Structure formats: structure tokens, C-alpha cells
């Protein structure tokens, strides 16, 4: 077997050692030029590293194992890969021929004025409060981002970020819906988690062919402060100002351009269409 290895920021060939031990696999460093050059790919890094390599992963259509080694590891959390040890166990199963590879959906973002360019995301895309927090967290040192940086960035913004007028058009339960309202946060999720453990979309399943759409309208600062801890447990859906739907695509517009972030990285500005592409990633190597 030949496995290509991709090392994100702060990782190196030293991170490969647990996978090399007792393995007959031939290891190749870097993104393969074609799918015939490798049998699988290992990515060492966090959500940002995965995000940057998604176009190549979609093009190659090879089984992919992600080893959690970033400041945010929400994609691996969705597949019960919470540590290097979990990833090593999943890799051993794959090497032995176990059927622990599954087709994974990816989110896509298409700019209204540039429909020829498709941006992929693995976890969650968002706008509003989410983008302001991601922007602030990205300015932090890497060690701080990986130790509560998202929450530290969020807390001061809870009391000063205004809700924005936004327009959403999407289908839900076979009915077309149009929502135009002051919006504090809009999240478009393929997996349950973002922000290093915030369970913004507790019903999301990256294999169901659906995009989970969580919308939070305007809240006074105190209620917003009380809402924040509940998101870590997915208990925010019962709050009246929170709406939640499953759809396949959402058209997002705003009176002034608003930034869209995905997997913690800036992508583009509104207006956009955000959708799901079922099984875009041929195989994610998971625990089972």
C-alpha cells in the first residue's frame, strides 16, 4: 500500500512515527499528482488544513484519514477521531482491509457573481457573529487558539456586535421558505461542531445529503451571554430566537456585503449560494 502524507502547520514527519511502526505501507510526502500515485492520504492538521486541501481531495477521490493536530479539530470529532491514538487505530483497521471507509458529504459555496468557482468546506460555513469571532481567533497565536481561543474571542463580541438585515431563501420539507430578518448568526453545517467543540448543529450528519441551517435572530446581550454555553451541548435549539432546518441549498443575501467564513477560514462575501454535495469526498477513514 502507498500512502501520501500532508503535514499542516506545526506538524512534521515526526507525527508519522506511530503510523510507521509495524506497517508495511510505503509513505509518500505531499499531495499526489494523480489518484494512481497513492492508495490513501493522511492529513496531519486541523480544520483549516483540511479546508485548504479539499479541492485536491475531491479531485483525487482517494480514502482520506485526518489526524487531529490543529488548533481546531471539529472534522475529526465528527468521526470519533479525538486523538492521534484514535487515528492510528482507524488506520490499522484500514490497512487490514476493514470496511471503515465511508463516503462523506461536503458543503459548497458559490459566489453569485462568480458561479464558475466552487469553494468546498468540510464542517460549517457561517456569517454574522461567527465571522467576527473567526477573524479575531485567527489573529491569536496558534497555542492560544487551540486552548479556548474561539471562546475567548467570542465573549467580548457578545455585547457589541449588532444583528444584520439578511435574506435567506431555501427549501425545507418540500416547501420553499424565504426569511428576511435581523440576524445575529447564520450557520450552514455539514457536521455538528465548529469553533473547537461548539455543537452548533446537533442534528448534522455528514453522510445524509443535507445541509443543516441554524439561524439566530437578534438577542439582547444578557440573553445572548446565557445562550452561549448551551451551544456546546446542542441545547440552544429550544430557544425561540433560534430556528433550525435541513435543506440542500440556501441563497444568502444582505443589504451590504457580509463575510462568509468556512472551517474557520475566510471564503468570500455575500451574495452566495451555499449547498451540499453528497459523497463529494469518496472515503473518510473513521473508527468504524
GROMACS .gro file of C-alpha atoms in nm:
model
  288
    1UNK     CA    1   0.000   0.000   0.000
    2UNK     CA    2   0.114   0.356  -0.076
    3UNK     CA    3   0.000   0.641   0.148
    4UNK     CA    4   0.056   1.010   0.078
    5UNK     CA    5   0.112   1.232   0.382
    6UNK     CA    6   0.020   1.601   0.410
    7UNK     CA    7   0.159   1.795   0.705
    8UNK     CA    8  -0.016   2.106   0.830
    9UNK     CA    9   0.129   2.394   1.027
   10UNK     CA   10   0.317   2.275   1.335
   11UNK     CA   11   0.340   1.911   1.221
   12UNK     CA   12   0.622   1.717   1.057
   13UNK     CA   13   0.737   1.366   0.968
   14UNK     CA   14   0.780   1.304   1.343
   15UNK     CA   15   0.398   1.290   1.366
   16UNK     CA   16   0.403   0.996   1.127
   17UNK     CA   17   0.603   0.769   1.356
   18UNK     CA   18   0.305   0.597   1.529
   19UNK     CA   19   0.168   0.505   1.186
   20UNK     CA   20   0.504   0.377   1.054
   21UNK     CA   21   0.558   0.138   1.344
   22UNK     CA   22   0.494  -0.217   1.229
   23UNK     CA   23   0.345  -0.101   0.899
   24UNK     CA   24   0.443  -0.225   0.553
   25UNK     CA   25   0.296   0.085   0.390
   26UNK     CA   26   0.511   0.291   0.155
   27UNK     CA   27   0.495   0.655   0.262
   28UNK     CA   28   0.500   0.947   0.016
   29UNK     CA   29   0.511   1.310   0.127
   30UNK     CA   30   0.289   1.569  -0.040
   31UNK     CA   31  -0.032   1.578  -0.243
   32UNK     CA   32  -0.029   1.307  -0.513
   33UNK     CA   33  -0.034   1.430  -0.871
   34UNK     CA   34  -0.298   1.172  -0.961
   35UNK     CA   35  -0.508   0.902  -0.796
   36UNK     CA   36  -0.280   0.634  -0.942
   37UNK     CA   37   0.014   0.761  -0.733
   38UNK     CA   38  -0.128   0.657  -0.392
   39UNK     CA   39  -0.388   0.432  -0.232
   40UNK     CA   40  -0.479   0.664   0.056
   41UNK     CA   41  -0.397   1.004   0.204
   42UNK     CA   42  -0.318   1.104   0.564
   43UNK     CA   43  -0.365   1.469   0.661
   44UNK     CA   44  -0.198   1.588   0.982
   45UNK     CA   45  -0.362   1.911   1.095
   46UNK     CA   46  -0.683   2.082   1.194
   47UNK     CA   47  -0.990   2.210   1.013
   48UNK     CA   48  -0.801   2.484   0.831
   49UNK     CA   49  -0.553   2.233   0.687
   50UNK     CA   50  -0.835   2.008   0.570
   51UNK     CA   51  -1.019   2.305   0.419
   52UNK     CA   52  -0.721   2.412   0.210
   53UNK     CA   53  -0.678   2.065   0.063
   54UNK     CA   54  -1.042   1.981  -0.010
   55UNK     CA   55  -1.024   2.063  -0.385
   56UNK     CA   56  -0.736   1.816  -0.422
   57UNK     CA   57  -0.915   1.552  -0.216
   58UNK     CA   58  -1.228   1.583  -0.431
   59UNK     CA   59  -1.020   1.562  -0.748
   60UNK     CA   60  -0.823   1.256  -0.635
   61UNK     CA   61  -1.116   1.061  -0.483
   62UNK     CA   62  -0.887   0.859  -0.255
   63UNK     CA   63  -0.962   0.737   0.100
   64UNK     CA   64  -0.856   1.007   0.348
   65UNK     CA   65  -0.761   0.979   0.715
   66UNK     CA   66  -0.734   1.303   0.912
   67UNK     CA   67  -0.512   1.305   1.220
   68UNK     CA   68  -0.621   1.574   1.473
   69UNK     CA   69  -0.320   1.803   1.507
   70UNK     CA   70  -0.457   2.156   1.470
   71UNK     CA   71  -0.593   2.440   1.682
   72UNK     CA   72  -0.946   2.322   1.592
   73UNK     CA   73  -1.030   1.958   1.521
   74UNK     CA   74  -1.403   1.959   1.462
   75UNK     CA   75  -1.397   1.747   1.146
   76UNK     CA   76  -1.217   1.460   1.319
   77UNK     CA   77  -1.451   1.495   1.618
   78UNK     CA   78  -1.741   1.414   1.383
   79UNK     CA   79  -1.578   1.077   1.304
   80UNK     CA   80  -1.477   0.989   1.662
   81UNK     CA   81  -1.110   1.062   1.595
   82UNK     CA   82  -1.038   1.268   1.904
   83UNK     CA   83  -0.670   1.179   1.939
   84UNK     CA   84  -0.370   1.050   1.746
   85UNK     CA   85  -0.431   0.712   1.908
   86UNK     CA   86  -0.784   0.702   1.761
   87UNK     CA   87  -0.644   0.782   1.416
   88UNK     CA   88  -0.377   0.512   1.446
   89UNK     CA   89  -0.644   0.255   1.535
   90UNK     CA   90  -0.856   0.363   1.238
   91UNK     CA   91  -0.551   0.338   1.010
   92UNK     CA   92  -0.469  -0.013   1.132
   93UNK     CA   93  -0.825  -0.120   1.054
   94UNK     CA   94  -0.797   0.029   0.706
   95UNK     CA   95  -0.463  -0.143   0.642
   96UNK     CA   96  -0.616  -0.475   0.744
   97UNK     CA   97  -0.895  -0.437   0.490
   98UNK     CA   98  -1.173  -0.345   0.732
   99UNK     CA   99  -1.471  -0.157   0.587
  100UNK     CA  100  -1.417   0.163   0.785
  101UNK     CA  101  -1.426   0.395   0.484
  102UNK     CA  102  -1.740   0.597   0.417
  103UNK     CA  103  -1.846   0.849   0.152
  104UNK     CA  104  -1.864   1.198   0.305
  105UNK     CA  105  -2.070   1.498   0.202
  106UNK     CA  106  -1.906   1.839   0.160
  107UNK     CA  107  -2.057   2.184   0.171
  108UNK     CA  108  -2.008   2.416  -0.124
  109UNK     CA  109  -2.016   2.795  -0.152
  110UNK     CA  110  -2.077   2.961  -0.488
  111UNK     CA  111  -2.045   3.338  -0.530
  112UNK     CA  112  -2.339   3.489  -0.715
  113UNK     CA  113  -2.110   3.691  -0.941
  114UNK     CA  114  -1.865   3.406  -0.999
  115UNK     CA  115  -2.056   3.082  -1.046
  116UNK     CA  116  -1.760   2.914  -1.212
  117UNK     CA  117  -1.575   2.894  -0.879
  118UNK     CA  118  -1.690   2.645  -0.616
  119UNK     CA  119  -1.550   2.665  -0.262
  120UNK     CA  120  -1.568   2.343  -0.060
  121UNK     CA  121  -1.598   2.318   0.318
  122UNK     CA  122  -1.592   2.017   0.548
  123UNK     CA  123  -1.758   2.136   0.869
  124UNK     CA  124  -1.953   2.462   0.896
  125UNK     CA  125  -1.985   2.786   0.700
  126UNK     CA  126  -2.127   3.094   0.863
  127UNK     CA  127  -2.179   3.468   0.868
  128UNK     CA  128  -2.255   3.731   1.130
  129UNK     CA  129  -2.117   3.678   1.480
  130UNK     CA  130  -1.942   3.364   1.360
  131UNK     CA  131  -1.724   3.551   1.110
  132UNK     CA  132  -1.625   3.819   1.360
  133UNK     CA  133  -1.518   3.553   1.609
  134UNK     CA  134  -1.326   3.351   1.349
  135UNK     CA  135  -1.148   3.666   1.231
  136UNK     CA  136  -1.044   3.754   1.587
  137UNK     CA  137  -0.937   3.396   1.670
  138UNK     CA  138  -0.721   3.376   1.357
  139UNK     CA  139  -0.514   3.667   1.487
  140UNK     CA  140  -0.425   3.478   1.804
  141UNK     CA  141  -0.109   3.270   1.849
  142UNK     CA  142  -0.169   2.909   1.747
  143UNK     CA  143  -0.124   2.773   2.101
  144UNK     CA  144  -0.391   3.011   2.232
  145UNK     CA  145  -0.637   2.923   1.953
  146UNK     CA  146  -0.604   2.557   2.050
  147UNK     CA  147  -0.673   2.632   2.417
  148UNK     CA  148  -1.007   2.811   2.412
  149UNK     CA  149  -0.922   3.080   2.157
  150UNK     CA  150  -1.266   3.072   1.994
  151UNK     CA  151  -1.446   3.123   2.326
  152UNK     CA  152  -1.202   3.396   2.429
  153UNK     CA  153  -1.270   3.577   2.100
  154UNK     CA  154  -1.646   3.534   2.133
  155UNK     CA  155  -1.703   3.670   2.482
  156UNK     CA  156  -1.615   4.037   2.418
  157UNK     CA  157  -1.817   4.038   2.094
  158UNK     CA  158  -2.136   3.919   2.264
  159UNK     CA  159  -2.201   4.268   2.396
  160UNK     CA  160  -2.118   4.484   2.096
  161UNK     CA  161  -2.186   4.309   1.768
  162UNK     CA  162  -2.517   4.421   1.611
  163UNK     CA  163  -2.758   4.194   1.426
  164UNK     CA  164  -2.762   4.249   1.050
  165UNK     CA  165  -3.052   4.254   0.800
  166UNK     CA  166  -3.021   3.938   0.588
  167UNK     CA  167  -3.228   3.745   0.336
  168UNK     CA  168  -3.234   3.364   0.312
  169UNK     CA  169  -3.413   3.156   0.051
  170UNK     CA  170  -3.420   2.777   0.086
  171UNK     CA  171  -3.631   2.465   0.068
  172UNK     CA  172  -3.737   2.273   0.378
  173UNK     CA  173  -3.977   1.976   0.397
  174UNK     CA  174  -4.063   2.024   0.028
  175UNK     CA  175  -4.173   2.383   0.089
  176UNK     CA  176  -3.990   2.692  -0.031
  177UNK     CA  177  -3.908   2.932   0.251
  178UNK     CA  178  -3.794   3.292   0.243
  179UNK     CA  179  -3.664   3.451   0.563
  180UNK     CA  180  -3.576   3.819   0.588
  181UNK     CA  181  -3.478   3.932   0.935
  182UNK     CA  182  -3.218   4.086   1.161
  183UNK     CA  183  -2.966   3.807   1.201
  184UNK     CA  184  -2.703   3.768   1.468
  185UNK     CA  185  -2.561   3.441   1.334
  186UNK     CA  186  -2.630   3.206   1.046
  187UNK     CA  187  -2.456   2.867   1.034
  188UNK     CA  188  -2.465   2.621   0.744
  189UNK     CA  189  -2.345   2.286   0.872
  190UNK     CA  190  -2.222   1.959   0.729
  191UNK     CA  191  -2.102   1.836   1.070
  192UNK     CA  192  -2.225   1.909   1.421
  193UNK     CA  193  -1.927   2.102   1.554
  194UNK     CA  194  -1.729   2.418   1.492
  195UNK     CA  195  -1.522   2.660   1.698
  196UNK     CA  196  -1.335   2.367   1.859
  197UNK     CA  197  -1.630   2.188   2.012
  198UNK     CA  198  -1.934   2.416   1.980
  199UNK     CA  199  -2.225   2.189   1.881
  200UNK     CA  200  -2.398   2.444   1.662
  201UNK     CA  201  -2.581   2.182   1.450
  202UNK     CA  202  -2.659   1.887   1.681
  203UNK     CA  203  -2.860   1.703   1.414
  204UNK     CA  204  -2.599   1.731   1.137
  205UNK     CA  205  -2.481   1.413   0.968
  206UNK     CA  206  -2.203   1.437   0.705
  207UNK     CA  207  -2.347   1.135   0.522
  208UNK     CA  208  -2.718   1.230   0.492
  209UNK     CA  209  -2.700   1.457   0.185
  210UNK     CA  210  -2.844   1.751   0.381
  211UNK     CA  211  -2.721   2.091   0.493
  212UNK     CA  212  -2.824   2.187   0.847
  213UNK     CA  213  -2.921   2.554   0.870
  214UNK     CA  214  -2.912   2.721   1.214
  215UNK     CA  215  -3.030   3.081   1.232
  216UNK     CA  216  -3.013   3.304   1.541
  217UNK     CA  217  -3.206   3.630   1.533
  218UNK     CA  218  -3.140   3.938   1.743
  219UNK     CA  219  -3.099   3.891   2.119
  220UNK     CA  220  -3.023   4.131   2.399
  221UNK     CA  221  -2.664   4.092   2.526
  222UNK     CA  222  -2.762   3.925   2.854
  223UNK     CA  223  -2.975   3.657   2.686
  224UNK     CA  224  -2.702   3.604   2.430
  225UNK     CA  225  -2.447   3.556   2.709
  226UNK     CA  226  -2.675   3.293   2.866
  227UNK     CA  227  -2.724   3.123   2.528
  228UNK     CA  228  -2.353   3.085   2.458
  229UNK     CA  229  -2.277   2.793   2.699
  230UNK     CA  230  -2.577   2.593   2.575
  231UNK     CA  231  -2.429   2.575   2.224
  232UNK     CA  232  -2.152   2.345   2.349
  233UNK     CA  233  -2.419   2.089   2.438
  234UNK     CA  234  -2.653   2.148   2.143
  235UNK     CA  235  -2.929   2.275   2.375
  236UNK     CA  236  -2.981   2.610   2.203
  237UNK     CA  237  -3.243   2.476   1.961
  238UNK     CA  238  -3.522   2.518   2.215
  239UNK     CA  239  -3.476   2.896   2.236
  240UNK     CA  240  -3.743   3.095   2.041
  241UNK     CA  241  -3.486   3.313   1.866
  242UNK     CA  242  -3.315   3.005   1.716
  243UNK     CA  243  -3.454   2.836   1.405
  244UNK     CA  244  -3.322   2.511   1.262
  245UNK     CA  245  -3.387   2.338   0.930
  246UNK     CA  246  -3.243   2.077   0.698
  247UNK     CA  247  -3.212   2.169   0.334
  248UNK     CA  248  -2.996   2.110   0.028
  249UNK     CA  249  -2.915   2.470  -0.064
  250UNK     CA  250  -2.958   2.821   0.076
  251UNK     CA  251  -2.931   3.150  -0.111
  252UNK     CA  252  -2.782   3.414   0.120
  253UNK     CA  253  -2.816   3.788   0.052
  254UNK     CA  254  -2.759   4.103   0.256
  255UNK     CA  255  -2.806   4.477   0.207
  256UNK     CA  256  -2.430   4.523   0.234
  257UNK     CA  257  -2.168   4.254   0.160
  258UNK     CA  258  -2.103   4.029   0.458
  259UNK     CA  259  -1.806   3.796   0.500
  260UNK     CA  260  -1.858   3.421   0.477
  261UNK     CA  261  -1.618   3.202   0.672
  262UNK     CA  262  -1.598   2.823   0.645
  263UNK     CA  263  -1.392   2.583   0.857
  264UNK     CA  264  -1.255   2.892   1.032
  265UNK     CA  265  -1.122   3.047   0.708
  266UNK     CA  266  -1.242   3.349   0.509
  267UNK     CA  267  -1.400   3.240   0.179
  268UNK     CA  268  -1.585   3.532   0.015
  269UNK     CA  269  -1.860   3.791   0.066
  270UNK     CA  270  -2.238   3.771   0.015
  271UNK     CA  271  -2.440   3.721  -0.201
  272UNK     CA  272  -2.374   3.348  -0.221
  273UNK     CA  273  -2.544   3.013  -0.259
  274UNK     CA  274  -2.446   2.750  -0.003
  275UNK     CA  275  -2.531   2.388  -0.076
  276UNK     CA  276  -2.439   2.029   0.000
  277UNK     CA  277  -2.263   1.792  -0.239
  278UNK     CA  278  -2.343   1.435  -0.131
  279UNK     CA  279  -2.048   1.197  -0.121
  280UNK     CA  280  -1.807   1.453  -0.264
  281UNK     CA  281  -1.525   1.305  -0.057
  282UNK     CA  282  -1.505   0.944  -0.171
  283UNK     CA  283  -1.387   0.798   0.154
  284UNK     CA  284  -1.325   0.918   0.504
  285UNK     CA  285  -1.139   0.667   0.718
  286UNK     CA  286  -1.317   0.652   1.054
  287UNK     CA  287  -1.310   0.443   1.369
  288UNK     CA  288  -1.576   0.201   1.245
   0.00000   0.00000   0.00000
